[in-house]
Amino acid sequence: MKRMNIGLLGIGTVGGGVFELLKSNIKEIQRKTSADMRIVAVADKNIARAKEIVGSSIEVTDDAFKLVADKEIDVIVELIGGTTIAKDLVVKAIENKKHVVTANKALIAVHGNEIFKAAHAKGVMVAFEAAVAGGIPIIKALREGLTANRIEWIAGIINGTTNFILSEMRDKGLDFETVLKEAQRLGYAEADPTFDIEGVDAAHKATIMSAIAFGIPMQFEKAHVEGITKLAAIDIRYAEQLGYRIKLLGIAKKTSGGVELRVHPTLIPAKRLIANVEGAMNAVQVFGDAVGTTLYYGKGAGSEPTASAVIADLVDITRLLSADAEHRVPYLAFQPDAVQNTPVLPIGEITTSYYLRMRVADQAGVLADITKILASHGVSIDALLQKEADEGESQTDLVALTHETKEKNMLAAIKEIQDLKTVAGEVVKIRLENLS
Ligand code: NDP
Ligand code: HSE
């Protein structure tokens, strides 16, 4: 059996998981591979901690560049994270004709186009299953299992930290900061948790899925990104009363005008399976024209689930080692010369439904004024909820659900509604997807 020597860069949460899982399941894994996979060297800033994990039989260094230059190493597993040193290391590894496996969604979403081009030129593989939804094999499903389909849309709960926060806040009434700390303790959150709570991490993953689903380049800079930090508890409650749950969704949709690529809190009907995905779990719903709806569910973060995806990529590489570069599965599912420059639509051009909450004067004619403005912008109302004003209060909350409309129409209507003297403060707008 051929040897495949692996150099592991970063032995933190995921790297540690890869090392332990390879050790514990090696017999079962070797039955499925066509090469004898071995981690032969590890690079980590913390040499003492790394040695404690791997023992004395494996080389440990704090110089990751030494590994990407090492002629004995066939595959580099990059688990350091970030887009600076990780990028330099991956580019160098490719230059040195090494295959690369990474869990680094930021790197792939931001620099993927350049990395794939370099890898194509050198005839090496770059695998990144762990970069989207951790242990769920969604990249493989999109790239291979659903290949006969024209993918129409993808909607995913693809950030465990924010789903965990939303679930714990709703179920246990805990505050945002407490739950975020717990997510960090459990190893779900990124080194910089603002990437999680501001939607950036989910946007990296949605960008990667959009590229594979639609055969377009990575266009992270064009994604519309909103996190959960401005979400009010009252909207979670009103949504529930109307039969909806609020989730942070990553959405990629192909329309006749272009591609919608967006991450934001979204109302979804509580009866959908995906609405019931709780805690740090992830789920991705994909609509393909032939297969219809499919749903993928599992752990999207954490040491072992992510290691499971990293090792699956390593096994794939052993299986494809002897295939010439043109006959391997293309990085982005589509052949490189078939990738199309379909534009990502600006947010004003997307089409969706909306949840609106406004504080209004409890007097005759207010509702008529608001519905008139909505109608004048072609926005049709689906449902209305008006609370009885509290004792002694002259204002009350009015909640409206709308049918689908273009975002720019909705924004124009909201501006006019906010100008009404009978409406206090800002209108809260949350997008709504029926996912049907
Ligand atoms: P960790 O911070 O736990 O691990 C990174 C490791 O790399 C640390 O041990 C760190 O050392 C080390 N390191 C940092 N800089 C260098 C360097 N220049 N040279 C060598 N070693 C270095 O991160 P994770 O394991 O959580 O994440 C790794 C990657 O996997 C990231 O891209 C992340 O986005 C991705 N990912 C993570 C998931 C998760 O659940 N955690 C899930 C899916 C993907 P030190 O601690 O001393 O800085
Ligand atoms: N921080 C990420 C999450 C890790 O919470 O989902 C997995 O990519």
Short mmCIF file of C-alpha atoms and ligand atoms in Angstrom, two decimals:
data_model
loop_
_atom_site.label_atom_id
_atom_site.label_comp_id
_atom_site.label_asym_id
_atom_site.label_seq_id
_atom_site.Cartn_x
_atom_site.Cartn_y
_atom_site.Cartn_z
CA MET A 1 0.00 0.00 0.00
CA LYS A 2 1.23 3.49 -0.92
CA ARG A 3 2.16 5.86 1.92
CA MET A 4 0.45 9.26 2.22
CA ASN A 5 2.33 11.51 4.60
CA ILE A 6 0.31 14.24 6.26
CA GLY A 7 1.57 17.48 7.77
CA LEU A 8 -0.90 18.94 10.29
CA LEU A 9 -0.84 22.71 10.74
CA GLY A 10 -2.59 23.73 13.97
CA ILE A 11 -3.55 21.22 16.65
CA GLY A 12 -6.27 23.15 18.47
CA THR A 13 -9.97 22.18 18.65
CA VAL A 14 -10.23 20.70 15.14
CA GLY A 15 -6.59 19.64 14.72
CA GLY A 16 -6.73 17.81 18.06
CA GLY A 17 -9.95 16.13 16.94
CA VAL A 18 -8.35 15.01 13.67
CA PHE A 19 -5.38 13.53 15.49
CA GLU A 20 -7.52 11.67 18.05
CA LEU A 21 -10.11 10.43 15.54
CA LEU A 22 -7.45 9.14 13.16
CA LYS A 23 -5.87 7.32 16.08
CA SER A 24 -9.06 5.80 17.43
CA ASN A 25 -10.66 4.81 14.10
CA ILE A 26 -7.53 4.11 12.08
CA LYS A 27 -8.34 0.43 11.43
CA GLU A 28 -11.83 1.24 10.10
CA ILE A 29 -10.51 4.17 8.07
CA GLN A 30 -7.65 2.15 6.55
CA ARG A 31 -10.18 -0.44 5.32
CA LYS A 32 -11.63 2.32 3.12
CA THR A 33 -8.50 3.96 1.81
CA SER A 34 -6.07 3.06 -0.88
CA ALA A 35 -3.08 4.58 0.90
CA ASP A 36 -1.52 4.29 4.31
CA MET A 37 -2.33 7.71 5.80
CA ARG A 38 0.00 8.93 8.53
CA ILE A 39 0.38 12.23 10.31
CA VAL A 40 4.16 12.55 10.19
CA ALA A 41 4.60 16.11 11.46
CA VAL A 42 2.64 18.74 13.37
CA ALA A 43 3.14 22.50 13.52
CA ASP A 44 1.61 24.56 16.30
CA LYS A 45 2.54 27.74 18.11
CA ASN A 46 2.22 25.89 21.40
CA ILE A 47 4.85 23.15 21.07
CA ALA A 48 4.44 21.85 24.63
CA ARG A 49 0.66 21.37 24.22
CA ALA A 50 1.14 19.79 20.80
CA LYS A 51 3.71 17.32 22.17
CA GLU A 52 1.36 16.40 24.97
CA ILE A 53 -1.27 15.43 22.36
CA VAL A 54 0.90 13.62 19.81
CA GLY A 55 3.66 12.11 21.98
CA SER A 56 7.30 11.77 21.02
CA SER A 57 7.06 9.67 17.85
CA ILE A 58 5.80 12.54 15.67
CA GLU A 59 7.84 15.59 14.77
CA VAL A 60 6.50 18.81 16.33
CA THR A 61 7.59 22.29 15.31
CA ASP A 62 6.36 25.84 15.71
CA ASP A 63 7.45 26.61 12.15
CA ALA A 64 4.54 25.74 9.87
CA PHE A 65 6.52 26.85 6.80
CA LYS A 66 8.97 24.03 7.46
CA LEU A 67 6.17 21.51 6.88
CA VAL A 68 4.88 23.04 3.65
CA ALA A 69 8.43 22.84 2.28
CA ASP A 70 9.09 19.29 3.50
CA LYS A 71 9.59 16.96 0.50
CA GLU A 72 8.41 13.93 2.52
CA ILE A 73 4.94 15.43 3.09
CA ASP A 74 2.22 14.76 0.48
CA VAL A 75 -0.78 16.49 2.06
CA ILE A 76 -1.04 19.59 4.22
CA VAL A 77 -4.00 19.83 6.60
CA GLU A 78 -4.47 23.52 7.44
CA LEU A 79 -6.30 23.98 10.74
CA ILE A 80 -4.82 27.26 11.94
CA GLY A 81 -7.63 29.51 10.71
CA GLY A 82 -7.75 33.09 9.43
CA THR A 83 -6.83 34.55 6.06
CA THR A 84 -3.27 35.76 6.61
CA ILE A 85 -0.70 33.16 7.61
CA ALA A 86 -3.07 30.33 6.62
CA LYS A 87 -3.24 31.75 3.10
CA ASP A 88 0.54 32.03 2.79
CA LEU A 89 0.92 28.46 4.00
CA VAL A 90 -1.71 27.04 1.63
CA VAL A 91 -0.30 28.93 -1.35
CA LYS A 92 3.22 27.72 -0.50
CA ALA A 93 1.99 24.12 -0.07
CA ILE A 94 0.33 24.24 -3.51
CA GLU A 95 3.45 25.78 -5.03
CA ASN A 96 5.34 22.79 -3.61
CA LYS A 97 2.79 20.43 -5.26
CA LYS A 98 1.15 19.28 -2.05
CA HIS A 99 -2.55 18.51 -1.76
CA VAL A 100 -4.39 20.61 0.82
CA VAL A 101 -7.25 19.89 3.18
CA THR A 102 -8.70 22.79 5.16
CA ALA A 103 -11.65 23.58 7.44
CA ASN A 104 -11.05 27.27 6.91
CA LYS A 105 -14.22 28.80 5.42
CA ALA A 106 -12.88 32.35 5.65
CA LEU A 107 -9.87 31.37 3.56
CA ILE A 108 -11.94 29.56 0.91
CA ALA A 109 -14.68 32.21 0.71
CA VAL A 110 -12.24 35.12 0.48
CA HIS A 111 -9.27 33.63 -1.42
CA GLY A 112 -10.80 30.48 -2.94
CA ASN A 113 -10.69 31.72 -6.55
CA GLU A 114 -6.95 32.36 -6.35
CA ILE A 115 -6.27 29.13 -4.44
CA PHE A 116 -8.21 26.92 -6.89
CA LYS A 117 -6.50 28.55 -9.86
CA ALA A 118 -3.08 27.87 -8.36
CA ALA A 119 -4.06 24.29 -7.43
CA HIS A 120 -5.41 23.65 -10.94
CA ALA A 121 -2.14 24.86 -12.44
CA LYS A 122 -0.14 22.52 -10.20
CA GLY A 123 -2.54 19.56 -10.54
CA VAL A 124 -3.16 19.24 -6.80
CA MET A 125 -6.37 18.82 -4.84
CA VAL A 126 -7.81 21.33 -2.37
CA ALA A 127 -10.55 19.82 -0.21
CA PHE A 128 -12.73 21.78 2.21
CA GLU A 129 -15.70 19.65 3.32
CA ALA A 130 -15.27 20.78 6.95
CA ALA A 131 -15.51 24.44 5.95
CA VAL A 132 -19.32 24.32 5.64
CA ALA A 133 -21.59 22.88 8.34
CA GLY A 134 -18.80 20.94 10.11
CA GLY A 135 -19.66 17.25 10.12
CA ILE A 136 -22.49 17.40 7.57
CA PRO A 137 -21.22 16.25 4.15
CA ILE A 138 -22.98 19.11 2.37
CA ILE A 139 -20.14 19.89 -0.04
CA LYS A 140 -20.16 16.32 -1.26
CA ALA A 141 -23.95 16.32 -1.53
CA LEU A 142 -23.99 19.53 -3.59
CA ARG A 143 -20.97 18.67 -5.72
CA GLU A 144 -21.66 15.01 -6.38
CA GLY A 145 -24.99 13.66 -5.05
CA LEU A 146 -27.10 16.45 -6.57
CA THR A 147 -25.05 16.88 -9.72
CA ALA A 148 -27.96 16.04 -12.08
CA ASN A 149 -29.95 18.97 -10.74
CA ARG A 150 -30.19 22.62 -11.50
CA ILE A 151 -29.99 23.88 -7.92
CA GLU A 152 -32.59 26.61 -7.38
CA TRP A 153 -31.95 27.61 -3.79
CA ILE A 154 -30.17 26.72 -0.59
CA ALA A 155 -31.16 27.90 2.88
CA GLY A 156 -29.11 26.84 5.85
CA ILE A 157 -28.64 27.19 9.56
CA ILE A 158 -24.90 27.15 9.12
CA ASN A 159 -23.60 28.80 12.25
CA GLY A 160 -23.87 26.70 15.39
CA THR A 161 -22.97 29.53 17.76
CA THR A 162 -25.85 31.77 16.71
CA ASN A 163 -28.35 28.91 16.56
CA PHE A 164 -27.23 27.89 20.05
CA ILE A 165 -27.65 31.48 21.27
CA LEU A 166 -31.11 31.89 19.69
CA SER A 167 -32.27 28.52 21.06
CA GLU A 168 -31.00 29.10 24.60
CA MET A 169 -32.38 32.63 24.71
CA ARG A 170 -35.80 31.41 23.60
CA ASP A 171 -35.96 28.23 25.72
CA LYS A 172 -34.25 29.31 28.92
CA GLY A 173 -34.69 33.05 28.84
CA LEU A 174 -30.90 33.44 29.23
CA ASP A 175 -29.23 36.66 28.16
CA PHE A 176 -27.11 37.00 25.02
CA GLU A 177 -23.70 37.40 26.75
CA THR A 178 -24.13 34.35 29.03
CA VAL A 179 -25.01 32.08 26.13
CA LEU A 180 -22.18 33.43 23.95
CA LYS A 181 -19.65 32.62 26.71
CA GLU A 182 -21.01 29.07 26.91
CA ALA A 183 -20.69 28.67 23.10
CA GLN A 184 -17.06 29.79 23.37
CA ARG A 185 -16.42 27.35 26.22
CA LEU A 186 -17.87 24.52 24.12
CA GLY A 187 -15.52 25.38 21.22
CA TYR A 188 -18.29 26.36 18.73
CA ALA A 189 -17.46 30.03 18.47
CA GLU A 190 -14.71 31.40 16.23
CA ALA A 191 -11.57 32.88 17.80
CA ASP A 192 -13.25 36.23 17.17
CA PRO A 193 -16.94 35.62 18.01
CA THR A 194 -18.04 38.76 16.15
CA PHE A 195 -17.66 36.64 13.00
CA ASP A 196 -20.37 34.35 14.40
CA ILE A 197 -22.81 36.85 15.87
CA GLU A 198 -22.53 39.37 13.03
CA GLY A 199 -23.22 36.70 10.40
CA VAL A 200 -19.78 36.79 8.76
CA ASP A 201 -19.03 33.11 9.41
CA ALA A 202 -22.41 32.10 7.93
CA ALA A 203 -21.72 34.36 4.93
CA HIS A 204 -18.39 32.61 4.32
CA LYS A 205 -20.23 29.28 4.24
CA ALA A 206 -23.14 30.56 2.11
CA THR A 207 -20.59 31.98 -0.35
CA ILE A 208 -18.90 28.59 -0.68
CA MET A 209 -22.23 26.80 -1.20
CA SER A 210 -23.40 29.34 -3.78
CA ALA A 211 -20.24 28.80 -5.82
CA ILE A 212 -20.67 25.03 -5.84
CA ALA A 213 -24.43 25.10 -6.38
CA PHE A 214 -24.48 27.61 -9.26
CA GLY A 215 -21.02 27.27 -10.81
CA ILE A 216 -20.01 30.85 -10.03
CA PRO A 217 -16.80 32.24 -8.49
CA MET A 218 -16.57 32.97 -4.76
CA GLN A 219 -18.11 36.43 -4.30
CA PHE A 220 -18.01 36.89 -0.53
CA GLU A 221 -17.56 40.66 -0.84
CA LYS A 222 -20.99 40.89 -2.53
CA ALA A 223 -22.87 38.91 0.14
CA HIS A 224 -25.41 40.82 2.22
CA VAL A 225 -24.60 40.14 5.88
CA GLU A 226 -26.69 40.82 8.99
CA GLY A 227 -26.15 39.09 12.34
CA ILE A 228 -28.32 38.53 15.39
CA THR A 229 -27.06 41.31 17.65
CA LYS A 230 -29.93 43.67 16.83
CA LEU A 231 -32.64 41.02 17.15
CA ALA A 232 -35.15 41.90 19.89
CA ALA A 233 -36.74 39.27 22.15
CA ILE A 234 -40.18 40.76 21.42
CA ASP A 235 -39.85 39.84 17.73
CA ILE A 236 -39.02 36.24 18.61
CA ARG A 237 -42.24 36.19 20.68
CA TYR A 238 -44.46 37.82 18.06
CA ALA A 239 -43.06 35.49 15.41
CA GLU A 240 -44.03 32.50 17.57
CA GLN A 241 -47.56 33.85 18.01
CA LEU A 242 -47.84 34.02 14.22
CA GLY A 243 -46.54 30.45 13.77
CA TYR A 244 -42.92 31.26 12.87
CA ARG A 245 -39.43 30.79 14.31
CA ILE A 246 -36.56 33.20 13.77
CA LYS A 247 -33.29 31.62 12.59
CA LEU A 248 -30.08 33.08 11.21
CA LEU A 249 -30.21 31.72 7.67
CA GLY A 250 -27.59 31.68 4.95
CA ILE A 251 -29.47 31.91 1.66
CA ALA A 252 -28.25 31.40 -1.90
CA LYS A 253 -30.91 31.62 -4.58
CA LYS A 254 -30.68 31.58 -8.37
CA THR A 255 -33.11 33.98 -10.02
CA SER A 256 -33.53 35.11 -13.61
CA GLY A 257 -31.70 38.37 -12.79
CA GLY A 258 -28.77 36.88 -10.89
CA VAL A 259 -27.89 35.25 -7.60
CA GLU A 260 -29.18 36.24 -4.18
CA LEU A 261 -26.50 35.72 -1.54
CA ARG A 262 -27.53 36.83 1.91
CA VAL A 263 -27.32 36.08 5.62
CA HIS A 264 -29.83 37.56 8.05
CA PRO A 265 -32.30 36.64 10.79
CA THR A 266 -35.27 35.09 9.00
CA LEU A 267 -38.80 34.09 9.98
CA ILE A 268 -39.58 30.56 8.82
CA PRO A 269 -42.80 28.61 9.39
CA ALA A 270 -42.52 26.70 12.69
CA LYS A 271 -43.89 23.58 10.97
CA ARG A 272 -40.83 23.24 8.69
CA LEU A 273 -38.31 20.63 9.85
CA ILE A 274 -35.50 23.17 9.62
CA ALA A 275 -37.34 25.52 11.99
CA ASN A 276 -36.94 22.89 14.69
CA VAL A 277 -33.17 22.63 14.48
CA GLU A 278 -32.01 23.66 17.93
CA GLY A 279 -28.80 24.27 19.85
CA ALA A 280 -25.51 24.19 17.97
CA MET A 281 -26.93 21.86 15.33
CA ASN A 282 -26.78 22.87 11.67
CA ALA A 283 -29.15 22.06 8.82
CA VAL A 284 -29.09 22.88 5.14
CA GLN A 285 -32.16 22.70 2.90
CA VAL A 286 -31.48 22.44 -0.81
CA PHE A 287 -33.99 22.69 -3.63
CA GLY A 288 -32.98 20.99 -6.87
CA ASP A 289 -35.25 21.00 -9.92
CA ALA A 290 -35.29 17.21 -10.24
CA VAL A 291 -35.03 16.01 -6.67
CA GLY A 292 -37.14 18.75 -5.04
CA THR A 293 -36.31 19.53 -1.41
CA THR A 294 -33.59 17.70 0.47
CA LEU A 295 -32.48 18.44 4.03
CA TYR A 296 -29.10 17.76 5.65
CA TYR A 297 -28.82 17.88 9.43
CA GLY A 298 -26.04 17.35 11.94
CA LYS A 299 -23.34 18.87 14.08
CA GLY A 300 -21.88 21.91 12.41
CA ALA A 301 -19.05 22.54 14.82
CA GLY A 302 -16.90 20.99 17.50
CA SER A 303 -13.79 18.89 17.57
CA GLU A 304 -14.92 15.42 16.42
CA PRO A 305 -17.72 16.34 13.98
CA THR A 306 -15.37 18.69 12.15
CA ALA A 307 -12.56 16.13 12.26
CA SER A 308 -14.96 13.65 10.66
CA ALA A 309 -15.22 15.90 7.59
CA VAL A 310 -11.46 16.62 7.46
CA ILE A 311 -10.67 12.90 7.49
CA ALA A 312 -13.31 12.21 4.81
CA ASP A 313 -11.41 14.66 2.59
CA LEU A 314 -8.15 12.86 3.35
CA VAL A 315 -9.71 9.53 2.36
CA ASP A 316 -11.04 11.09 -0.86
CA ILE A 317 -7.54 12.29 -1.67
CA THR A 318 -6.09 8.79 -1.20
CA ARG A 319 -8.72 7.49 -3.62
CA LEU A 320 -8.00 10.12 -6.25
CA LEU A 321 -4.22 10.20 -5.98
CA SER A 322 -3.73 8.08 -9.07
CA ALA A 323 -6.35 9.91 -11.20
CA ASP A 324 -4.97 12.60 -13.48
CA ALA A 325 -6.06 16.13 -12.55
CA GLU A 326 -8.72 16.46 -15.30
CA HIS A 327 -10.53 13.35 -14.13
CA ARG A 328 -10.90 14.36 -10.51
CA VAL A 329 -14.06 15.97 -9.09
CA PRO A 330 -13.74 19.71 -9.86
CA TYR A 331 -13.23 21.92 -6.79
CA LEU A 332 -16.44 23.86 -7.44
CA ALA A 333 -18.41 20.97 -8.97
CA PHE A 334 -18.35 22.62 -12.41
CA GLN A 335 -15.40 22.30 -14.79
CA PRO A 336 -13.20 25.40 -14.38
CA ASP A 337 -13.98 26.67 -17.91
CA ALA A 338 -17.73 26.28 -17.24
CA VAL A 339 -17.79 28.61 -14.23
CA GLN A 340 -20.04 31.59 -15.09
CA ASN A 341 -19.82 35.17 -13.89
CA THR A 342 -23.48 35.39 -12.85
CA PRO A 343 -23.84 38.60 -10.83
CA VAL A 344 -24.78 38.64 -7.15
CA LEU A 345 -27.80 40.93 -6.84
CA PRO A 346 -27.66 44.02 -4.63
CA ILE A 347 -29.93 43.62 -1.60
CA GLY A 348 -32.53 46.07 -3.03
CA GLU A 349 -33.15 43.65 -5.90
CA ILE A 350 -33.88 40.53 -3.84
CA THR A 351 -37.42 39.23 -3.56
CA THR A 352 -38.79 37.92 -0.27
CA SER A 353 -41.63 38.31 2.25
CA TYR A 354 -41.37 40.50 5.34
CA TYR A 355 -42.29 40.76 9.00
CA LEU A 356 -42.82 44.37 10.05
CA ARG A 357 -43.27 45.66 13.58
CA MET A 358 -44.18 49.24 14.31
CA ARG A 359 -45.26 51.25 17.32
CA VAL A 360 -48.44 53.07 16.33
CA ALA A 361 -50.94 55.46 17.87
CA ASP A 362 -54.03 53.57 19.01
CA GLN A 363 -56.50 55.65 17.00
CA ALA A 364 -58.84 55.43 14.01
CA GLY A 365 -57.34 55.59 10.52
CA VAL A 366 -53.78 54.49 11.40
CA LEU A 367 -54.14 51.04 9.94
CA ALA A 368 -55.75 52.47 6.79
CA ASP A 369 -52.83 54.90 6.30
CA ILE A 370 -50.27 52.11 6.65
CA THR A 371 -52.03 49.64 4.35
CA LYS A 372 -52.48 52.42 1.78
CA ILE A 373 -48.74 53.12 1.73
CA LEU A 374 -47.91 49.41 1.43
CA ALA A 375 -50.41 49.00 -1.43
CA SER A 376 -49.00 52.05 -3.24
CA HIS A 377 -45.61 50.26 -3.34
CA GLY A 378 -47.16 47.01 -4.51
CA VAL A 379 -46.72 45.32 -1.12
CA SER A 380 -49.54 42.93 -0.31
CA ILE A 381 -50.33 42.06 3.33
CA ASP A 382 -50.58 38.40 4.33
CA ALA A 383 -51.40 38.73 8.06
CA LEU A 384 -51.82 41.43 10.69
CA LEU A 385 -51.48 41.31 14.46
CA GLN A 386 -52.46 44.26 16.57
CA LYS A 387 -52.04 44.14 20.32
CA GLU A 388 -54.60 45.79 22.54
CA ALA A 389 -52.93 48.91 23.98
CA ASP A 390 -51.80 48.44 27.60
CA GLU A 391 -53.83 50.24 30.23
CA GLY A 392 -53.01 53.95 30.16
CA GLU A 393 -50.95 53.61 26.94
CA SER A 394 -51.86 55.57 23.82
CA GLN A 395 -49.63 53.47 21.53
CA THR A 396 -49.55 49.82 20.64
CA ASP A 397 -47.54 47.34 18.53
CA LEU A 398 -48.74 46.55 15.04
CA VAL A 399 -47.19 43.54 13.32
CA ALA A 400 -47.67 42.79 9.62
CA LEU A 401 -46.56 39.88 7.47
CA THR A 402 -46.35 40.62 3.78
CA HIS A 403 -46.35 38.57 0.62
CA GLU A 404 -43.21 38.55 -1.55
CA THR A 405 -41.98 41.85 -2.88
CA LYS A 406 -38.71 43.44 -3.98
CA GLU A 407 -36.67 44.77 -1.07
CA LYS A 408 -36.39 48.23 -2.64
CA ASN A 409 -40.22 48.50 -2.69
CA MET A 410 -40.37 47.45 0.93
CA LEU A 411 -37.72 50.00 1.94
CA ALA A 412 -39.54 52.80 0.12
CA ALA A 413 -42.80 51.87 1.88
CA ILE A 414 -41.08 51.69 5.28
CA LYS A 415 -39.61 55.16 4.78
CA GLU A 416 -43.09 56.60 4.16
CA ILE A 417 -44.59 54.71 7.09
CA GLN A 418 -41.89 56.05 9.39
CA ASP A 419 -42.78 59.58 8.28
CA LEU A 420 -46.37 59.18 9.52
CA LYS A 421 -47.02 61.20 12.68
CA THR A 422 -48.95 58.25 14.08
CA VAL A 423 -45.94 55.92 13.87
CA ALA A 424 -43.31 56.20 16.61
CA GLY A 425 -39.66 55.38 15.98
CA GLU A 426 -38.33 52.92 13.43
CA VAL A 427 -40.19 50.13 11.71
CA VAL A 428 -38.53 46.79 12.49
CA LYS A 429 -38.14 44.69 9.34
CA ILE A 430 -37.20 41.00 9.33
CA ARG A 431 -37.22 38.96 6.12
CA LEU A 432 -39.49 35.92 5.92
CA GLU A 433 -38.96 32.80 3.83
CA ASN A 434 -41.59 30.11 3.41
CA LEU A 435 -39.04 27.51 2.22
CA SER A 436 -41.70 25.64 0.32
P1 NDP B 1 -8.06 26.69 17.34
O1 NDP B 1 -7.75 28.09 17.70
O2 NDP B 1 -8.63 25.80 18.40
O3 NDP B 1 -6.76 25.98 16.76
C1 NDP B 1 -5.82 26.62 15.96
C2 NDP B 1 -4.45 26.13 16.37
O4 NDP B 1 -3.48 26.68 15.51
C3 NDP B 1 -4.08 26.58 17.79
O5 NDP B 1 -3.47 25.52 18.49
C4 NDP B 1 -3.11 27.73 17.52
O6 NDP B 1 -2.18 27.92 18.57
C5 NDP B 1 -2.43 27.24 16.28
N1 NDP B 1 -1.76 28.29 15.53
C6 NDP B 1 -2.15 29.58 15.38
N2 NDP B 1 -1.28 30.26 14.60
C7 NDP B 1 -0.34 29.37 14.23
C8 NDP B 1 0.83 29.44 13.44
N3 NDP B 1 1.20 30.58 12.86
N4 NDP B 1 1.59 28.34 13.30
C9 NDP B 1 1.23 27.17 13.88
N5 NDP B 1 0.14 27.04 14.66
C10 NDP B 1 -0.65 28.12 14.83
O7 NDP B 1 -9.03 26.75 16.09
P2 NDP B 1 -10.08 25.64 15.61
O8 NDP B 1 -9.46 24.31 15.68
O9 NDP B 1 -11.38 25.88 16.27
O10 NDP B 1 -10.29 26.08 14.08
C11 NDP B 1 -9.37 25.75 13.07
C12 NDP B 1 -10.02 26.01 11.73
O11 NDP B 1 -11.16 25.19 11.59
C13 NDP B 1 -10.51 27.45 11.54
O12 NDP B 1 -10.34 27.82 10.21
C14 NDP B 1 -11.99 27.35 11.87
O13 NDP B 1 -12.76 28.34 11.26
C15 NDP B 1 -12.31 25.99 11.30
N6 NDP B 1 -13.47 25.33 11.86
C16 NDP B 1 -13.62 25.23 13.21
C17 NDP B 1 -14.68 24.55 13.73
C18 NDP B 1 -14.87 24.39 15.18
O14 NDP B 1 -15.87 23.80 15.58
N7 NDP B 1 -13.97 24.86 16.03
C19 NDP B 1 -15.70 23.95 12.85
C20 NDP B 1 -15.44 24.10 11.44
C21 NDP B 1 -14.36 24.78 10.99
P3 NDP B 1 -2.58 28.97 19.76
O15 NDP B 1 -3.80 28.41 20.41
O16 NDP B 1 -1.38 28.99 20.61
O17 NDP B 1 -2.86 30.28 19.06
N1 HSE B 2 -18.05 29.13 14.67
C1 HSE B 2 -18.64 28.18 13.80
C2 HSE B 2 -20.06 27.91 14.23
C3 HSE B 2 -17.83 26.91 13.82
O1 HSE B 2 -20.46 28.36 15.32
O2 HSE B 2 -20.82 27.30 13.50
C4 HSE B 2 -18.20 25.97 12.72
O3 HSE B 2 -17.87 26.47 11.47
#
